[in-house]
PDB file of C-alpha atoms in Angstrom:
ATOM      1  CA  MET N   1       0.000   0.000   0.000  1.00  0.00           C
ATOM      2  CA  LYS N   2       1.350   3.405  -0.906  1.00  0.00           C
ATOM      3  CA  LEU N   3       1.814   6.249   1.564  1.00  0.00           C
ATOM      4  CA  ASN N   4      -0.637   8.521  -0.265  1.00  0.00           C
ATOM      5  CA  GLU N   5      -3.340   5.792  -0.129  1.00  0.00           C
ATOM      6  CA  ILE N   6      -2.875   5.594   3.644  1.00  0.00           C
ATOM      7  CA  VAL N   7      -3.269   9.369   3.948  1.00  0.00           C
ATOM      8  CA  GLU N   8      -6.471   9.161   1.908  1.00  0.00           C
ATOM      9  CA  LEU N   9      -7.959   6.173   3.739  1.00  0.00           C
ATOM     10  CA  LEU N  10      -7.352   7.750   7.148  1.00  0.00           C
ATOM     11  CA  GLU N  11      -8.575  11.187   5.963  1.00  0.00           C
ATOM     12  CA  ALA N  12      -5.247  12.303   7.349  1.00  0.00           C
ATOM     13  CA  ASP N  13      -2.690  15.068   6.956  1.00  0.00           C
ATOM     14  CA  LEU N  14       0.940  14.586   6.023  1.00  0.00           C
ATOM     15  CA  LEU N  15       2.831  16.700   8.548  1.00  0.00           C
ATOM     16  CA  PHE N  16       5.507  17.663   6.034  1.00  0.00           C
ATOM     17  CA  GLU N  17       5.345  17.351   2.280  1.00  0.00           C
ATOM     18  CA  ASP N  18       8.855  16.485   1.241  1.00  0.00           C
ATOM     19  CA  VAL N  19       8.444  12.680   1.357  1.00  0.00           C
ATOM     20  CA  ASP N  20       8.068   9.890  -1.182  1.00  0.00           C
ATOM     21  CA  LYS N  21       4.283   9.486  -1.367  1.00  0.00           C
ATOM     22  CA  GLU N  22       4.658   6.510  -3.690  1.00  0.00           C
ATOM     23  CA  LYS N  23       6.659   4.645  -1.065  1.00  0.00           C
ATOM     24  CA  GLU N  24       5.355   1.072  -0.743  1.00  0.00           C
ATOM     25  CA  ILE N  25       4.371   0.156   2.829  1.00  0.00           C
ATOM     26  CA  THR N  26       4.066  -3.554   3.489  1.00  0.00           C
ATOM     27  CA  CYS N  27       2.902  -3.881   7.098  1.00  0.00           C
ATOM     28  CA  ALA N  28       1.880  -1.998  10.228  1.00  0.00           C
ATOM     29  CA  PHE N  29       1.848  -2.152  14.017  1.00  0.00           C
ATOM     30  CA  GLY N  30      -0.083  -0.093  16.570  1.00  0.00           C
ATOM     31  CA  SER N  31       0.859   0.626  20.200  1.00  0.00           C
ATOM     32  CA  ASP N  32       1.381   3.338  22.797  1.00  0.00           C
ATOM     33  CA  LEU N  33       4.043   1.320  24.643  1.00  0.00           C
ATOM     34  CA  ILE N  34       7.615   1.769  23.443  1.00  0.00           C
ATOM     35  CA  SER N  35       8.914  -1.585  24.716  1.00  0.00           C
ATOM     36  CA  ASP N  36       6.103  -3.376  22.871  1.00  0.00           C
ATOM     37  CA  ILE N  37       6.979  -1.531  19.681  1.00  0.00           C
ATOM     38  CA  LEU N  38      10.627  -2.571  20.054  1.00  0.00           C
ATOM     39  CA  MET N  39       9.711  -6.160  20.844  1.00  0.00           C
ATOM     40  CA  CYS N  40       7.122  -6.608  18.114  1.00  0.00           C
ATOM     41  CA  THR N  41       8.637  -5.038  15.029  1.00  0.00           C
ATOM     42  CA  LYS N  42      11.060  -7.403  13.346  1.00  0.00           C
ATOM     43  CA  GLU N  43      10.721  -5.895   9.859  1.00  0.00           C
ATOM     44  CA  SER N  44      10.176  -2.437   8.369  1.00  0.00           C
ATOM     45  CA  THR N  45       6.859  -1.253   9.736  1.00  0.00           C
ATOM     46  CA  LEU N  46       4.376   1.602   9.651  1.00  0.00           C
ATOM     47  CA  LEU N  47       3.754   2.604  13.265  1.00  0.00           C
ATOM     48  CA  LEU N  48       0.360   3.814  14.506  1.00  0.00           C
ATOM     49  CA  THR N  49       0.532   5.494  17.899  1.00  0.00           C
ATOM     50  CA  GLY N  50      -0.814   8.233  20.146  1.00  0.00           C
ATOM     51  CA  LEU N  51       2.666   9.052  21.514  1.00  0.00           C
ATOM     52  CA  THR N  52       4.072  12.376  20.297  1.00  0.00           C
ATOM     53  CA  ASN N  53       7.244  12.811  22.394  1.00  0.00           C
ATOM     54  CA  PRO N  54      10.816  12.849  20.962  1.00  0.00           C
ATOM     55  CA  GLN N  55      11.360   9.203  21.864  1.00  0.00           C
ATOM     56  CA  ILE N  56       8.857   8.061  19.247  1.00  0.00           C
ATOM     57  CA  ILE N  57      11.144   9.548  16.560  1.00  0.00           C
ATOM     58  CA  ARG N  58      14.266   8.266  18.323  1.00  0.00           C
ATOM     59  CA  LEU N  59      12.739   4.782  17.972  1.00  0.00           C
ATOM     60  CA  SER N  60      13.304   5.006  14.232  1.00  0.00           C
ATOM     61  CA  ASP N  61      17.056   5.128  14.935  1.00  0.00           C
ATOM     62  CA  MET N  62      16.758   1.702  16.608  1.00  0.00           C
ATOM     63  CA  ILE N  63      14.247  -0.095  14.366  1.00  0.00           C
ATOM     64  CA  ASP N  64      13.143   0.336  10.749  1.00  0.00           C
ATOM     65  CA  LEU N  65       9.976   2.417  10.435  1.00  0.00           C
ATOM     66  CA  PHE N  66       8.300   3.359   7.138  1.00  0.00           C
ATOM     67  CA  GLY N  67       6.617   6.234   8.900  1.00  0.00           C
ATOM     68  CA  ILE N  68       4.430   7.150  11.874  1.00  0.00           C
ATOM     69  CA  VAL N  69       0.663   7.699  11.978  1.00  0.00           C
ATOM     70  CA  PHE N  70      -0.420   9.797  14.970  1.00  0.00           C
ATOM     71  CA  VAL N  71      -3.958   8.783  15.909  1.00  0.00           C
ATOM     72  CA  ARG N  72      -6.749  10.486  17.912  1.00  0.00           C
ATOM     73  CA  GLY N  73      -5.990  13.850  16.294  1.00  0.00           C
ATOM     74  CA  LYS N  74      -2.538  14.128  17.861  1.00  0.00           C
ATOM     75  CA  VAL N  75      -0.046  16.457  16.229  1.00  0.00           C
ATOM     76  CA  PRO N  76       3.482  16.521  17.647  1.00  0.00           C
ATOM     77  CA  PRO N  77       5.336  19.785  18.357  1.00  0.00           C
ATOM     78  CA  GLN N  78       7.430  21.333  15.570  1.00  0.00           C
ATOM     79  CA  GLU N  79      10.746  20.086  17.004  1.00  0.00           C
ATOM     80  CA  ILE N  80       9.493  16.499  16.689  1.00  0.00           C
ATOM     81  CA  ILE N  81       8.454  17.159  13.082  1.00  0.00           C
ATOM     82  CA  ASP N  82      11.941  18.578  12.441  1.00  0.00           C
ATOM     83  CA  MET N  83      13.539  15.449  13.927  1.00  0.00           C
ATOM     84  CA  ALA N  84      11.475  13.336  11.514  1.00  0.00           C
ATOM     85  CA  LYS N  85      12.415  15.566   8.548  1.00  0.00           C
ATOM     86  CA  GLU N  86      16.111  15.037   9.341  1.00  0.00           C
ATOM     87  CA  ARG N  87      15.491  11.295   9.162  1.00  0.00           C
ATOM     88  CA  ASN N  88      13.249  11.442   6.087  1.00  0.00           C
ATOM     89  CA  LEU N  89      10.570   9.723   8.198  1.00  0.00           C
ATOM     90  CA  PRO N  90       7.013  10.482   6.987  1.00  0.00           C
ATOM     91  CA  LEU N  91       4.571  11.685   9.676  1.00  0.00           C
ATOM     92  CA  ILE N  92       0.802  11.442   9.288  1.00  0.00           C
ATOM     93  CA  SER N  93      -1.916  12.707  11.615  1.00  0.00           C
ATOM     94  CA  THR N  94      -5.465  11.318  11.629  1.00  0.00           C
ATOM     95  CA  LYS N  95      -8.423  12.166  13.824  1.00  0.00           C
ATOM     96  CA  PHE N  96      -9.429   8.469  13.880  1.00  0.00           C
ATOM     97  CA  THR N  97      -8.692   6.287  16.907  1.00  0.00           C
ATOM     98  CA  LEU N  98      -5.963   3.626  16.931  1.00  0.00           C
ATOM     99  CA  TYR N  99      -8.639   0.919  16.657  1.00  0.00           C
ATOM    100  CA  ARG N 100     -10.493   2.534  13.766  1.00  0.00           C
ATOM    101  CA  SER N 101      -7.317   3.455  11.870  1.00  0.00           C
ATOM    102  CA  SER N 102      -5.952  -0.075  12.230  1.00  0.00           C
ATOM    103  CA  GLY N 103      -9.283  -1.551  11.087  1.00  0.00           C
ATOM    104  CA  ILE N 104      -9.439   0.660   8.004  1.00  0.00           C
ATOM    105  CA  LEU N 105      -5.874  -0.160   6.945  1.00  0.00           C
ATOM    106  CA  PHE N 106      -6.222  -3.873   7.691  1.00  0.00           C
ATOM    107  CA  ASN N 107      -9.486  -4.129   5.723  1.00  0.00           C
ATOM    108  CA  SER N 108      -7.796  -2.364   2.841  1.00  0.00           C
ATOM    109  CA  GLY N 109      -5.115  -5.050   2.714  1.00  0.00           C
ATOM    110  CA  LEU N 110      -2.279  -3.714   4.881  1.00  0.00           C
ATOM    111  CA  ARG N 111      -1.159  -6.694   6.929  1.00  0.00           C
ATOM    112  CA  SER N 112       0.064  -6.780  10.507  1.00  0.00           C
ATOM    113  CA  CYS N 113       3.856  -6.847  10.867  1.00  0.00           C
ATOM    114  CA  LYS N 114       5.513 -10.112  11.903  1.00  0.00           C
ATOM    115  CA  ILE N 115       5.912 -10.215  15.659  1.00  0.00           C
TER     116      ILE N 115
ATOM    117  CA  MET D   1      23.869  -5.832  47.132  1.00  0.00           C
ATOM    118  CA  SER D   2      22.410  -8.279  44.630  1.00  0.00           C
ATOM    119  CA  GLU D   3      23.820  -9.751  41.450  1.00  0.00           C
ATOM    120  CA  PHE D   4      22.257 -11.376  38.396  1.00  0.00           C
ATOM    121  CA  TRP D   5      23.805 -13.304  35.520  1.00  0.00           C
ATOM    122  CA  TYR D   6      22.193 -14.441  32.315  1.00  0.00           C
ATOM    123  CA  ALA D   7      23.841 -16.085  29.322  1.00  0.00           C
ATOM    124  CA  GLN D   8      22.395 -17.767  26.257  1.00  0.00           C
ATOM    125  CA  PRO D   9      23.362 -21.462  26.593  1.00  0.00           C
ATOM    126  CA  ALA D  10      25.845 -21.210  23.708  1.00  0.00           C
ATOM    127  CA  TYR D  11      27.710 -18.400  25.482  1.00  0.00           C
ATOM    128  CA  GLU D  12      27.641 -19.648  29.065  1.00  0.00           C
ATOM    129  CA  ASN D  13      31.278 -20.799  28.949  1.00  0.00           C
ATOM    130  CA  ARG D  14      32.512 -17.484  27.494  1.00  0.00           C
ATOM    131  CA  ARG D  15      31.394 -15.449  30.489  1.00  0.00           C
ATOM    132  CA  LEU D  16      34.667 -15.661  32.391  1.00  0.00           C
ATOM    133  CA  GLU D  17      36.809 -15.292  29.293  1.00  0.00           C
ATOM    134  CA  GLN D  18      34.921 -12.191  28.041  1.00  0.00           C
ATOM    135  CA  ILE D  19      34.192 -10.337  31.257  1.00  0.00           C
ATOM    136  CA  ASP D  20      36.469 -11.425  34.073  1.00  0.00           C
ATOM    137  CA  SER D  21      39.682 -11.443  32.033  1.00  0.00           C
ATOM    138  CA  LYS D  22      39.041  -7.813  30.904  1.00  0.00           C
ATOM    139  CA  PRO D  23      40.090  -8.163  27.258  1.00  0.00           C
ATOM    140  CA  ILE D  24      41.245  -4.987  25.462  1.00  0.00           C
ATOM    141  CA  PRO D  25      38.753  -3.720  22.872  1.00  0.00           C
ATOM    142  CA  ASN D  26      39.623  -2.299  19.428  1.00  0.00           C
ATOM    143  CA  PHE D  27      38.069   0.981  20.463  1.00  0.00           C
ATOM    144  CA  VAL D  28      35.798   2.477  23.126  1.00  0.00           C
ATOM    145  CA  GLN D  29      33.059   5.126  23.163  1.00  0.00           C
ATOM    146  CA  ASN D  30      31.859   6.897  26.322  1.00  0.00           C
ATOM    147  CA  PHE D  31      28.512   8.645  26.843  1.00  0.00           C
ATOM    148  CA  LYS D  32      26.930  10.543  29.742  1.00  0.00           C
ATOM    149  CA  LEU D  33      23.222  10.373  30.578  1.00  0.00           C
ATOM    150  CA  GLY D  34      21.158  12.878  32.565  1.00  0.00           C
ATOM    151  CA  GLU D  35      18.306  12.203  34.978  1.00  0.00           C
ATOM    152  CA  LYS D  36      14.939  12.292  33.123  1.00  0.00           C
ATOM    153  CA  ASP D  37      16.668  13.732  30.032  1.00  0.00           C
ATOM    154  CA  PHE D  38      14.156  12.365  27.542  1.00  0.00           C
ATOM    155  CA  ILE D  39      15.234  14.887  24.901  1.00  0.00           C
ATOM    156  CA  ASN D  40      18.636  13.234  24.520  1.00  0.00           C
ATOM    157  CA  ALA D  41      17.853   9.688  25.681  1.00  0.00           C
ATOM    158  CA  GLY D  42      18.506   7.225  22.899  1.00  0.00           C
ATOM    159  CA  LYS D  43      21.292   9.217  21.252  1.00  0.00           C
ATOM    160  CA  ALA D  44      24.002   6.995  22.700  1.00  0.00           C
ATOM    161  CA  SER D  45      22.316   3.794  21.525  1.00  0.00           C
ATOM    162  CA  ALA D  46      21.751   5.286  18.067  1.00  0.00           C
ATOM    163  CA  GLN D  47      25.474   6.164  17.950  1.00  0.00           C
ATOM    164  CA  ILE D  48      26.503   2.662  19.031  1.00  0.00           C
ATOM    165  CA  LYS D  49      24.299   1.200  16.292  1.00  0.00           C
ATOM    166  CA  LEU D  50      25.838   3.599  13.758  1.00  0.00           C
ATOM    167  CA  ASP D  51      29.397   2.713  14.867  1.00  0.00           C
ATOM    168  CA  LEU D  52      28.646  -0.979  14.368  1.00  0.00           C
ATOM    169  CA  LYS D  53      26.959  -0.339  11.032  1.00  0.00           C
ATOM    170  CA  GLN D  54      30.095   1.455   9.871  1.00  0.00           C
ATOM    171  CA  LEU D  55      32.126  -1.549  11.005  1.00  0.00           C
ATOM    172  CA  GLY D  56      29.997  -3.688   8.688  1.00  0.00           C
ATOM    173  CA  VAL D  57      28.000  -5.609  11.308  1.00  0.00           C
ATOM    174  CA  ASN D  58      24.960  -7.500   9.921  1.00  0.00           C
ATOM    175  CA  PRO D  59      21.610  -5.660  10.429  1.00  0.00           C
ATOM    176  CA  ILE D  60      20.215  -8.606  12.444  1.00  0.00           C
ATOM    177  CA  TYR D  61      22.789  -7.911  15.158  1.00  0.00           C
ATOM    178  CA  LEU D  62      22.488  -4.127  14.802  1.00  0.00           C
ATOM    179  CA  ARG D  63      18.815  -4.439  15.721  1.00  0.00           C
ATOM    180  CA  ARG D  64      19.578  -6.607  18.776  1.00  0.00           C
ATOM    181  CA  VAL D  65      22.281  -4.218  19.979  1.00  0.00           C
ATOM    182  CA  ALA D  66      20.091  -1.145  19.421  1.00  0.00           C
ATOM    183  CA  ILE D  67      17.131  -2.583  21.336  1.00  0.00           C
ATOM    184  CA  ALA D  68      19.151  -3.914  24.291  1.00  0.00           C
ATOM    185  CA  SER D  69      21.172  -0.703  24.533  1.00  0.00           C
ATOM    186  CA  TYR D  70      18.167   1.607  24.138  1.00  0.00           C
ATOM    187  CA  GLU D  71      16.190  -0.190  26.858  1.00  0.00           C
ATOM    188  CA  ALA D  72      19.136   0.064  29.256  1.00  0.00           C
ATOM    189  CA  GLU D  73      19.695   3.724  28.322  1.00  0.00           C
ATOM    190  CA  ILE D  74      16.021   4.481  28.979  1.00  0.00           C
ATOM    191  CA  ASN D  75      16.248   2.682  32.336  1.00  0.00           C
ATOM    192  CA  ILE D  76      19.063   5.015  33.418  1.00  0.00           C
ATOM    193  CA  THR D  77      17.174   8.084  32.131  1.00  0.00           C
ATOM    194  CA  ALA D  78      13.858   7.095  33.693  1.00  0.00           C
ATOM    195  CA  HIS D  79      14.945   5.602  36.995  1.00  0.00           C
ATOM    196  CA  SER D  80      18.322   6.988  38.041  1.00  0.00           C
ATOM    197  CA  LYS D  81      20.029  10.248  38.967  1.00  0.00           C
ATOM    198  CA  GLY D  82      22.052   9.941  35.752  1.00  0.00           C
ATOM    199  CA  GLY D  83      24.815   7.674  34.582  1.00  0.00           C
ATOM    200  CA  ARG D  84      27.282   6.601  31.952  1.00  0.00           C
ATOM    201  CA  ILE D  85      27.561   4.201  29.027  1.00  0.00           C
ATOM    202  CA  THR D  86      30.827   2.668  27.870  1.00  0.00           C
ATOM    203  CA  SER D  87      30.696   0.806  24.598  1.00  0.00           C
ATOM    204  CA  LYS D  88      33.607  -1.513  23.837  1.00  0.00           C
ATOM    205  CA  TYR D  89      33.998  -2.752  20.287  1.00  0.00           C
ATOM    206  CA  PHE D  90      35.647  -6.097  19.478  1.00  0.00           C
ATOM    207  CA  PRO D  91      35.883  -7.796  16.082  1.00  0.00           C
ATOM    208  CA  ASP D  92      33.270 -10.442  16.987  1.00  0.00           C
ATOM    209  CA  ARG D  93      31.136  -8.674  19.619  1.00  0.00           C
ATOM    210  CA  VAL D  94      30.180  -5.504  21.424  1.00  0.00           C
ATOM    211  CA  HIS D  95      30.369  -5.159  25.205  1.00  0.00           C
ATOM    212  CA  ILE D  96      28.292  -2.283  26.600  1.00  0.00           C
ATOM    213  CA  VAL D  97      28.516  -1.195  30.223  1.00  0.00           C
ATOM    214  CA  PHE D  98      25.819   0.957  31.857  1.00  0.00           C
ATOM    215  CA  ASP D  99      26.381   2.368  35.318  1.00  0.00           C
ATOM    216  CA  ASP D 100      24.312   4.899  37.179  1.00  0.00           C
ATOM    217  CA  ASP D 101      24.298   6.991  40.327  1.00  0.00           C
ATOM    218  CA  GLY D 102      21.409   5.212  41.980  1.00  0.00           C
ATOM    219  CA  PRO D 103      19.062   4.651  43.663  1.00  0.00           C
ATOM    220  CA  GLY D 104      19.585   1.005  42.619  1.00  0.00           C
ATOM    221  CA  MET D 105      17.193  -1.932  42.643  1.00  0.00           C
ATOM    222  CA  GLY D 106      16.202  -3.739  45.796  1.00  0.00           C
ATOM    223  CA  ASP D 107      15.399  -7.001  44.113  1.00  0.00           C
ATOM    224  CA  ILE D 108      16.843  -7.709  40.644  1.00  0.00           C
ATOM    225  CA  GLU D 109      14.834 -10.934  40.197  1.00  0.00           C
ATOM    226  CA  LYS D 110      11.628  -8.952  40.726  1.00  0.00           C
ATOM    227  CA  SER D 111      12.768  -6.176  38.370  1.00  0.00           C
ATOM    228  CA  ILE D 112      13.394  -8.600  35.528  1.00  0.00           C
ATOM    229  CA  SER D 113       9.957 -10.228  35.737  1.00  0.00           C
ATOM    230  CA  PRO D 114       7.818  -9.102  32.768  1.00  0.00           C
ATOM    231  CA  GLY D 115       5.334  -6.388  33.677  1.00  0.00           C
ATOM    232  CA  TYR D 116       7.070  -5.252  36.871  1.00  0.00           C
ATOM    233  CA  SER D 117       7.721  -1.514  36.882  1.00  0.00           C
ATOM    234  CA  THR D 118       8.378   1.283  39.346  1.00  0.00           C
ATOM    235  CA  ALA D 119       8.025   3.999  36.672  1.00  0.00           C
ATOM    236  CA  ASP D 120       6.393   7.257  37.717  1.00  0.00           C
ATOM    237  CA  GLU D 121       3.575   9.067  35.921  1.00  0.00           C
ATOM    238  CA  LEU D 122       5.899  11.193  33.733  1.00  0.00           C
ATOM    239  CA  VAL D 123       7.757   8.114  32.505  1.00  0.00           C
ATOM    240  CA  ARG D 124       4.495   6.261  31.766  1.00  0.00           C
ATOM    241  CA  GLU D 125       3.126   9.217  29.822  1.00  0.00           C
ATOM    242  CA  MET D 126       6.187   8.975  27.581  1.00  0.00           C
ATOM    243  CA  GLY D 127       5.221   5.401  26.638  1.00  0.00           C
ATOM    244  CA  PHE D 128       7.614   3.638  29.001  1.00  0.00           C
ATOM    245  CA  GLY D 129       7.021   1.792  32.259  1.00  0.00           C
ATOM    246  CA  ALA D 130       5.390  -1.311  30.795  1.00  0.00           C
ATOM    247  CA  GLY D 131       7.815  -3.448  32.773  1.00  0.00           C
ATOM    248  CA  MET D 132       9.305  -4.941  29.613  1.00  0.00           C
ATOM    249  CA  GLY D 133      12.669  -3.146  29.578  1.00  0.00           C
ATOM    250  CA  LEU D 134      14.822  -5.791  31.268  1.00  0.00           C
ATOM    251  CA  PRO D 135      12.961  -8.719  29.605  1.00  0.00           C
ATOM    252  CA  ASN D 136      13.616  -7.008  26.263  1.00  0.00           C
ATOM    253  CA  ILE D 137      17.331  -6.684  27.126  1.00  0.00           C
ATOM    254  CA  ILE D 138      17.505 -10.389  28.017  1.00  0.00           C
ATOM    255  CA  LYS D 139      15.784 -11.303  24.751  1.00  0.00           C
ATOM    256  CA  ASN D 140      18.299  -9.362  22.667  1.00  0.00           C
ATOM    257  CA  CYS D 141      21.627 -10.072  24.330  1.00  0.00           C
ATOM    258  CA  ASP D 142      23.946 -13.055  24.646  1.00  0.00           C
ATOM    259  CA  ILE D 143      25.378 -12.256  28.075  1.00  0.00           C
ATOM    260  CA  LEU D 144      23.858  -9.989  30.737  1.00  0.00           C
ATOM    261  CA  HIS D 145      25.321  -9.124  34.123  1.00  0.00           C
ATOM    262  CA  ILE D 146      23.686  -6.838  36.699  1.00  0.00           C
ATOM    263  CA  ILE D 147      24.963  -5.702  40.088  1.00  0.00           C
ATOM    264  CA  SER D 148      22.699  -3.437  42.097  1.00  0.00           C
ATOM    265  CA  GLU D 149      22.951  -1.917  45.521  1.00  0.00           C
ATOM    266  CA  GLU D 150      19.696  -0.515  46.863  1.00  0.00           C
ATOM    267  CA  GLY D 151      19.992   3.194  47.632  1.00  0.00           C
ATOM    268  CA  VAL D 152      23.396   3.369  45.908  1.00  0.00           C
ATOM    269  CA  LYS D 153      23.741   2.371  42.225  1.00  0.00           C
ATOM    270  CA  THR D 154      23.195  -0.124  39.437  1.00  0.00           C
ATOM    271  CA  PHE D 155      25.796  -1.613  37.121  1.00  0.00           C
ATOM    272  CA  LEU D 156      24.594  -3.476  34.034  1.00  0.00           C
ATOM    273  CA  GLU D 157      26.647  -4.937  31.200  1.00  0.00           C
ATOM    274  CA  VAL D 158      25.627  -6.751  28.045  1.00  0.00           C
ATOM    275  CA  ILE D 159      27.594  -8.609  25.391  1.00  0.00           C
ATOM    276  CA  ILE D 160      26.190  -9.274  21.938  1.00  0.00           C
ATOM    277  CA  TYR D 161      28.069 -11.443  19.438  1.00  0.00           C
ATOM    278  CA  PHE D 162      27.897 -10.920  15.707  1.00  0.00           C
ATOM    279  CA  GLY D 163      27.017 -14.474  14.736  1.00  0.00           C
TER     280      GLY D 163
END
């Protein structure tokens, strides 16, 4: 599934434009617990989360993330967006909940990452 | 004072050779960590991963090192008055030492059980405090050694082999 399809399906906003919208995303994982994210993502993954602190971007230095979807209408502060820009890590914000966002993407064919 | 050892079965016999004999690494990196400094937490582990990547280490091991190191780095940030990381690079492994300025753990066995956490509200709001930090370290390392003195300090070291 392409990044721009995800933005459309989640009626979401890309938090900065300079990203590859044609990027192919193969799987996703959703959590608000950092240790679970570390433990459960063994391949490149799209992360859905409600966490908006710097550590959520720092995570992408440890594990491979395609991008981050902030759920429940969360938008991180500008310094977090800048951190993601430096890493070329797409950020998306949707007003949908984690449950609803995951359901929409799963039903549209985006599988769960291998855990 | 309490002490805890863990080694993957294949590495059990290397414990003495790799830790007690104090072998000399090819090079060493030192980092300082501040109490509750969640702005900078993770930088050291990212640097260690980058160093190993530049040395040509396979991504499978980079991931294990990054996760084990990041969890230990977050533990120092979240639970201690600050501390230090020393990363020692060898041709076949990395040996990372974490030591902090307390307050230490009363019961290491309890602290390593999945789901056990003493994290405060601030730490939980950041997405930590699920009680999976030490179990995640165990899962991703080959040798783990912890010494902790309640009210004083914690010393934790991990070794991860590249194959």
